[in-house]
PDB file of C-alpha atoms in Angstrom:
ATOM      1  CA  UNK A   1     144.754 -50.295 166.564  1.00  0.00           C
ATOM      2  CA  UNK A   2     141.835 -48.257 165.750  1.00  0.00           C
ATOM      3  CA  UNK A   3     138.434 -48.637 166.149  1.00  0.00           C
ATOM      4  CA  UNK A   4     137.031 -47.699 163.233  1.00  0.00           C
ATOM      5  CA  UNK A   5     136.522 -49.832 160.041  1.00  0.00           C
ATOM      6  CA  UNK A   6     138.842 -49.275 157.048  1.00  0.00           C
ATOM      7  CA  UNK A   7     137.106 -49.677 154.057  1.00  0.00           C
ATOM      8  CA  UNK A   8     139.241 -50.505 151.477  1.00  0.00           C
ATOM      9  CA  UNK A   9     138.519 -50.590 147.339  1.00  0.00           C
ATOM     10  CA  UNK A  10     139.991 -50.760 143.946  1.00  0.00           C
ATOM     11  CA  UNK A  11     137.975 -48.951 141.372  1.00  0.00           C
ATOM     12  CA  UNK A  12     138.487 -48.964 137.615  1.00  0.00           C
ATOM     13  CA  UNK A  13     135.262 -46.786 136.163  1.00  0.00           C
ATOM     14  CA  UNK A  14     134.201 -45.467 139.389  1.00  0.00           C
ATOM     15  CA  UNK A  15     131.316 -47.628 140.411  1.00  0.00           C
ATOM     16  CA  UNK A  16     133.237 -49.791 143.187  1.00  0.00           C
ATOM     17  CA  UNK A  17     134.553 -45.924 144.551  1.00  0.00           C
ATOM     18  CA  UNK A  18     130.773 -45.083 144.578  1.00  0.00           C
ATOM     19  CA  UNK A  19     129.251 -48.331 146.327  1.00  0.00           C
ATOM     20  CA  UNK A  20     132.089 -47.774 148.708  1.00  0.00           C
ATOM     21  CA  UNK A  21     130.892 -44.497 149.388  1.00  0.00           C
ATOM     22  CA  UNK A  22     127.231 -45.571 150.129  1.00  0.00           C
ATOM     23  CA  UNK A  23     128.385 -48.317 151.987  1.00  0.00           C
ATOM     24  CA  UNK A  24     130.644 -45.650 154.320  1.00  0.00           C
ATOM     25  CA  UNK A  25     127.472 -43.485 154.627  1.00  0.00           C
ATOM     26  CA  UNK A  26     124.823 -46.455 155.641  1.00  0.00           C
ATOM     27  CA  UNK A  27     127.348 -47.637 158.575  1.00  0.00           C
ATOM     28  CA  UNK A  28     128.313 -43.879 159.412  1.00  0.00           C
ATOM     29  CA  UNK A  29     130.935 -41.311 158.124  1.00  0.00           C
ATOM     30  CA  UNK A  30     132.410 -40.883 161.505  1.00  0.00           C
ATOM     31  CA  UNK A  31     132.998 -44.743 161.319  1.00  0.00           C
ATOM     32  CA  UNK A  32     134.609 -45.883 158.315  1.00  0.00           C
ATOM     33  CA  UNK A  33     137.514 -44.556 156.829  1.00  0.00           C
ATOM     34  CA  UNK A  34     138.119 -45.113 152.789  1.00  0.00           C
ATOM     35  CA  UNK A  35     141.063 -46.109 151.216  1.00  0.00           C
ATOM     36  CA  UNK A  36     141.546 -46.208 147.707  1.00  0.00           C
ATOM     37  CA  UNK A  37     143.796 -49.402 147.397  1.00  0.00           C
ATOM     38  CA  UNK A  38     146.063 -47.878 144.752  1.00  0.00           C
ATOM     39  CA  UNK A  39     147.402 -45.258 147.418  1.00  0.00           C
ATOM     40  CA  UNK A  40     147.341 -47.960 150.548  1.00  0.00           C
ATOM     41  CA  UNK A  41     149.946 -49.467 151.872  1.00  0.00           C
ATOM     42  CA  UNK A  42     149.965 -52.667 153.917  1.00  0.00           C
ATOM     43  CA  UNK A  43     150.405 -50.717 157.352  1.00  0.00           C
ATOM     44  CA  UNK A  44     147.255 -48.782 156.303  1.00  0.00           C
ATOM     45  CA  UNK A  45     145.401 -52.561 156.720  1.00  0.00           C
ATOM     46  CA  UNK A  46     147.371 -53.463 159.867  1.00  0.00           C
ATOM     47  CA  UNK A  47     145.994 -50.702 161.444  1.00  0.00           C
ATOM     48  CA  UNK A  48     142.248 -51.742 161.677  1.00  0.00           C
ATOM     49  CA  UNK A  49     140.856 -54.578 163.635  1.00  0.00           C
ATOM     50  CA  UNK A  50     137.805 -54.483 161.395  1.00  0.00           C
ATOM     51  CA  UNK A  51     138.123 -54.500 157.631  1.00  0.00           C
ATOM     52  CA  UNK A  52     135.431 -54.121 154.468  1.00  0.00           C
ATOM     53  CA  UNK A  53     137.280 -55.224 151.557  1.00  0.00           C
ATOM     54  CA  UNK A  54     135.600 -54.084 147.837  1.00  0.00           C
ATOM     55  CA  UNK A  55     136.941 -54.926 144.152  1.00  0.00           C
ATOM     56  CA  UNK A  56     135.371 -55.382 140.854  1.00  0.00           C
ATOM     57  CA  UNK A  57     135.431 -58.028 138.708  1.00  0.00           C
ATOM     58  CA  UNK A  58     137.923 -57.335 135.776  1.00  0.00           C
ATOM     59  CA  UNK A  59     137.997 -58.672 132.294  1.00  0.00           C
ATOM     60  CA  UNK A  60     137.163 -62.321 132.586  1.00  0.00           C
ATOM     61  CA  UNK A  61     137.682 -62.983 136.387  1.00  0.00           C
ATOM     62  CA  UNK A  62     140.560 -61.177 137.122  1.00  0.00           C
ATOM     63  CA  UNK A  63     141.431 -58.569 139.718  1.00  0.00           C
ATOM     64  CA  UNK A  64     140.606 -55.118 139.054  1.00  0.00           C
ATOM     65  CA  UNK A  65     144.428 -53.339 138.329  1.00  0.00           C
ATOM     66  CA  UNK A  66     145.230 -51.969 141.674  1.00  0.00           C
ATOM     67  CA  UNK A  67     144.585 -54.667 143.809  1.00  0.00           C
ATOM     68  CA  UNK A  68     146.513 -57.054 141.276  1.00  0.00           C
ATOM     69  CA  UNK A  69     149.548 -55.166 142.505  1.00  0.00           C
ATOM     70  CA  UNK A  70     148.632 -54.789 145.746  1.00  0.00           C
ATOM     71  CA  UNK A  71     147.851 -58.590 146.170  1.00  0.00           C
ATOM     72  CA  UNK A  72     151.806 -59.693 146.630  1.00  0.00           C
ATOM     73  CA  UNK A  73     151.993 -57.342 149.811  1.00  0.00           C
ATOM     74  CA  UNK A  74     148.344 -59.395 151.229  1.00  0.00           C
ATOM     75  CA  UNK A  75     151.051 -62.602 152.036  1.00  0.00           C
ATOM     76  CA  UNK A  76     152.950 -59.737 153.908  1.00  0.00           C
ATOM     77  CA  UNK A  77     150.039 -59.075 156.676  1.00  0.00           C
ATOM     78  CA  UNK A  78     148.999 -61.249 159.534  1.00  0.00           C
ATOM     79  CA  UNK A  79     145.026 -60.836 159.455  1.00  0.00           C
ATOM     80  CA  UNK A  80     144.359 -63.010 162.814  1.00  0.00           C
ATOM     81  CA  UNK A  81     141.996 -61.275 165.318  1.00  0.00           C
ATOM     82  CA  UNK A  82     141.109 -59.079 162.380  1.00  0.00           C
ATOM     83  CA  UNK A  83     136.947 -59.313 161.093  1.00  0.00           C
ATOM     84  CA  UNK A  84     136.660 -58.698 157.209  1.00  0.00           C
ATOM     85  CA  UNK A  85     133.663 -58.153 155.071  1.00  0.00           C
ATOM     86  CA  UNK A  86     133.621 -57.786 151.491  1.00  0.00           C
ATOM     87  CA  UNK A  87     131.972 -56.487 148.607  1.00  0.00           C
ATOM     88  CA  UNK A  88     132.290 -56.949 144.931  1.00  0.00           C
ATOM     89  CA  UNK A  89     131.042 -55.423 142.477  1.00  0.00           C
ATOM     90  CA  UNK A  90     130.053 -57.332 138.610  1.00  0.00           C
ATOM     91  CA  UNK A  91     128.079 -57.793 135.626  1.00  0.00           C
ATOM     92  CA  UNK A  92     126.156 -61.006 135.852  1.00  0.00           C
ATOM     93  CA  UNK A  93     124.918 -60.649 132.343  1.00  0.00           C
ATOM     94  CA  UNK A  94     128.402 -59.768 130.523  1.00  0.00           C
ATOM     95  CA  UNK A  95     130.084 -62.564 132.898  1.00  0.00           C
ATOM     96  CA  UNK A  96     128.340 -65.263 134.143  1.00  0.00           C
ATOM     97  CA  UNK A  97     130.502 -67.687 134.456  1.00  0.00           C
ATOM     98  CA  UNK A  98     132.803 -65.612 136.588  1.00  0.00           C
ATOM     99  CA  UNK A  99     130.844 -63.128 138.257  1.00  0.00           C
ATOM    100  CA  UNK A 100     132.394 -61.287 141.284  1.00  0.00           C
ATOM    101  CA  UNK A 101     135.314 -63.960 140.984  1.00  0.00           C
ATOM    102  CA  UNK A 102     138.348 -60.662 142.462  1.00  0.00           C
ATOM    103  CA  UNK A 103     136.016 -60.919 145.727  1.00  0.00           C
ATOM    104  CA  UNK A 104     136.526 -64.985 146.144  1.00  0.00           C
ATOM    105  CA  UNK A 105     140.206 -64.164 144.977  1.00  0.00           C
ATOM    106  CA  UNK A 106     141.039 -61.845 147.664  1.00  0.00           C
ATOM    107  CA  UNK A 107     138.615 -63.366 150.664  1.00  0.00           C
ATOM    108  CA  UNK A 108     140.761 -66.700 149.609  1.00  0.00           C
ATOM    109  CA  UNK A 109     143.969 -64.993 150.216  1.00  0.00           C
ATOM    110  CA  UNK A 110     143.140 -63.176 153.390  1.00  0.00           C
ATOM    111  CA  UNK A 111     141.391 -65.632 155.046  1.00  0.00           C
ATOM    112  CA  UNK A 112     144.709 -67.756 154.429  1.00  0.00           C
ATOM    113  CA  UNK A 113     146.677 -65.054 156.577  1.00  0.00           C
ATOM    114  CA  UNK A 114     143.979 -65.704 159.697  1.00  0.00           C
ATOM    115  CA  UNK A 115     140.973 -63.326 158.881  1.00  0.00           C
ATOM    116  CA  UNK A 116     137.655 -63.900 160.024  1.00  0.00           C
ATOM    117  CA  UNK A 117     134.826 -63.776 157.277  1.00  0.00           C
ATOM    118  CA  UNK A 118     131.784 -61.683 157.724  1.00  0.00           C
ATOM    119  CA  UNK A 119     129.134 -60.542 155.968  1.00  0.00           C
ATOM    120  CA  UNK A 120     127.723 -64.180 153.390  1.00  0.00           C
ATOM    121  CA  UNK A 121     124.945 -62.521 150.824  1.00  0.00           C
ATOM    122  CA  UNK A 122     122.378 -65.026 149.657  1.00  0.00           C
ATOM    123  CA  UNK A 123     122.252 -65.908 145.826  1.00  0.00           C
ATOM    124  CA  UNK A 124     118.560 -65.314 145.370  1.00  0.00           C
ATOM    125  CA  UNK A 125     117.867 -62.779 142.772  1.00  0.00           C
ATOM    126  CA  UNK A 126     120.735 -62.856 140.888  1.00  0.00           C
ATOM    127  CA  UNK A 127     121.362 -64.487 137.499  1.00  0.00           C
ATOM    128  CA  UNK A 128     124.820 -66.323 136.888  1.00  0.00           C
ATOM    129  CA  UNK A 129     126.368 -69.433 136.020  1.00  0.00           C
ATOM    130  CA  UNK A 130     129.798 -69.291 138.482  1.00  0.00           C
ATOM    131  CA  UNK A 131     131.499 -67.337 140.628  1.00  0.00           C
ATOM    132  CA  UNK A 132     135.136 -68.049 142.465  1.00  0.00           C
ATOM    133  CA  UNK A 133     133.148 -66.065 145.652  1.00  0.00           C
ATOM    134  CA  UNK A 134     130.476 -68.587 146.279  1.00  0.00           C
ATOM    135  CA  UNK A 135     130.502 -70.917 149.744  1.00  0.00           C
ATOM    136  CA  UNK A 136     128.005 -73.186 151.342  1.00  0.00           C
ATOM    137  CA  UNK A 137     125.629 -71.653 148.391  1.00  0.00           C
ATOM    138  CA  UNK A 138     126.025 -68.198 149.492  1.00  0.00           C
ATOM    139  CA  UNK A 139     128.654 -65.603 148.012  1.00  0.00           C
ATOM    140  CA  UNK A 140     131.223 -64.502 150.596  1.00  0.00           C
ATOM    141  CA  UNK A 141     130.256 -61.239 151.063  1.00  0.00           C
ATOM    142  CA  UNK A 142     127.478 -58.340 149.279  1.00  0.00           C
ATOM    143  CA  UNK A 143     127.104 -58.602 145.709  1.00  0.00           C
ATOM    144  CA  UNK A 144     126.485 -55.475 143.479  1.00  0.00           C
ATOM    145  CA  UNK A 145     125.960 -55.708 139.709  1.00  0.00           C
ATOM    146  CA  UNK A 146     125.247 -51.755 139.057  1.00  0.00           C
ATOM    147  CA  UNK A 147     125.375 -52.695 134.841  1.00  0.00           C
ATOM    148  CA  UNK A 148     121.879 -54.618 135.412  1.00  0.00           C
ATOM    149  CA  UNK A 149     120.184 -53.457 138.660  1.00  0.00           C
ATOM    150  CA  UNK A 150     121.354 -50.754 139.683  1.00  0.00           C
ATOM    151  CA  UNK A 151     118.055 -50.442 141.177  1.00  0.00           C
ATOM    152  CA  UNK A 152     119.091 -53.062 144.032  1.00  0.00           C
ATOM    153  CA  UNK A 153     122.035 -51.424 144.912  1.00  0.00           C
ATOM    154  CA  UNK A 154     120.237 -49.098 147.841  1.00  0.00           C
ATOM    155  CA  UNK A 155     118.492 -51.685 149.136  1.00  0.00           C
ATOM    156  CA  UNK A 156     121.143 -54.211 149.000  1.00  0.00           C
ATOM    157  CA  UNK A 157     123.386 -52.058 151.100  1.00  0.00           C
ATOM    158  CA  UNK A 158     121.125 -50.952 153.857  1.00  0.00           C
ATOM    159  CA  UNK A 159     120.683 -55.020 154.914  1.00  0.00           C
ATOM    160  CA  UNK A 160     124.511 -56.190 154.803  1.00  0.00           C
ATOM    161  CA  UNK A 161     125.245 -53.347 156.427  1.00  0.00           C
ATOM    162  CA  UNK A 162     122.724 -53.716 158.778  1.00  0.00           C
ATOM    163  CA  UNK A 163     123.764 -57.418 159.142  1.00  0.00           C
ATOM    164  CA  UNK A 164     127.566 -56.696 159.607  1.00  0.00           C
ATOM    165  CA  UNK A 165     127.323 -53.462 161.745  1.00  0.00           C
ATOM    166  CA  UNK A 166     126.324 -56.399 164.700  1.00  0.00           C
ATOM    167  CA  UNK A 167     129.830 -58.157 164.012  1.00  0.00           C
ATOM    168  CA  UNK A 168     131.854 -54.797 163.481  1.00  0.00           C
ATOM    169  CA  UNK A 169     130.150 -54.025 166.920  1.00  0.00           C
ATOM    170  CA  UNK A 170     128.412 -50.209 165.984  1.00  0.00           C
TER     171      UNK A 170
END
């Protein structure tokens, strides 16, 4: 099992490809390895004991394409002992009554196979009505709505990153 985090994203315009970038270059390059979920397969998640898990929100709640067809193999892996952190990536404005919902989606599932959830985001400063990724008040993991402030994103990233590297011990 390695050491290193896999990152793994879907992407449909490129934005959740770029945020996984930044997110690989706050925590270190030498540290994370990306994944593109369209060309993963599920021995490509086995093999990390820590795990950052990204999607956007598509259409009207739904799972961005490639991890809607990756999401049957997810009941295939055992995630106990593993940590996972997530990101997702939305438009609070265009969908607020299901904003970042493919993040609560797959945390749901993978949490159901034994993961351990990392990596909560506070609510304060965004705008929306619902979201399938909120718990306790908090979403599951970091939050990133690039179609209404973008200007965030940075910042955003530099203090869940700095909040999970203490869990992903680096």
């Amino acid at each position: 099992m390695s050491t290193k985090i896999g990152l793994f994203y879907g992407t449909q315009t490129g934005k959740t490809a770029d945020v996984a970038e930044m997110i690989q270059k706050e925590l270190g390059e030498s540290v994370v390895d990306l994944h593109d979920i369209a060309g993963a397969q599920k021995e490509d998640l086995e093999g990390y004991e820590y795990l950052i898990i990204g999607s956007p929100t598509w259409n009207i709640g739904e799972l961005q394409s490639d991890w809607e067809g990756f999401f049957p193999e997810l009941d295939e892996i055992d995630f106990s002992g593993k940590k996972v952190a997530y990101f997702g990536v939305g438009d609070q404005m265009g969908y607020p009554d299901n904003f970042l919902d493919a993040m609560g989606i797959l945390a749901e599932k993978i949490a159901e196979r034994g993961a351990t959830r990392i990596g909560d985001w506070p609510t304060s400063g965004y705008d929306f009505n619902d979201s399938k990724a909120l718990e306790n008040g908090k979403f599951i993991g970091l939050g990133i709505d690039e179609d209404n402030q973008s200007e965030m994103t940075e910042a955003r990233i530099k203090t869940w990153v700095a909040k999970i590297k203490k869990d992903f011990k680096v």
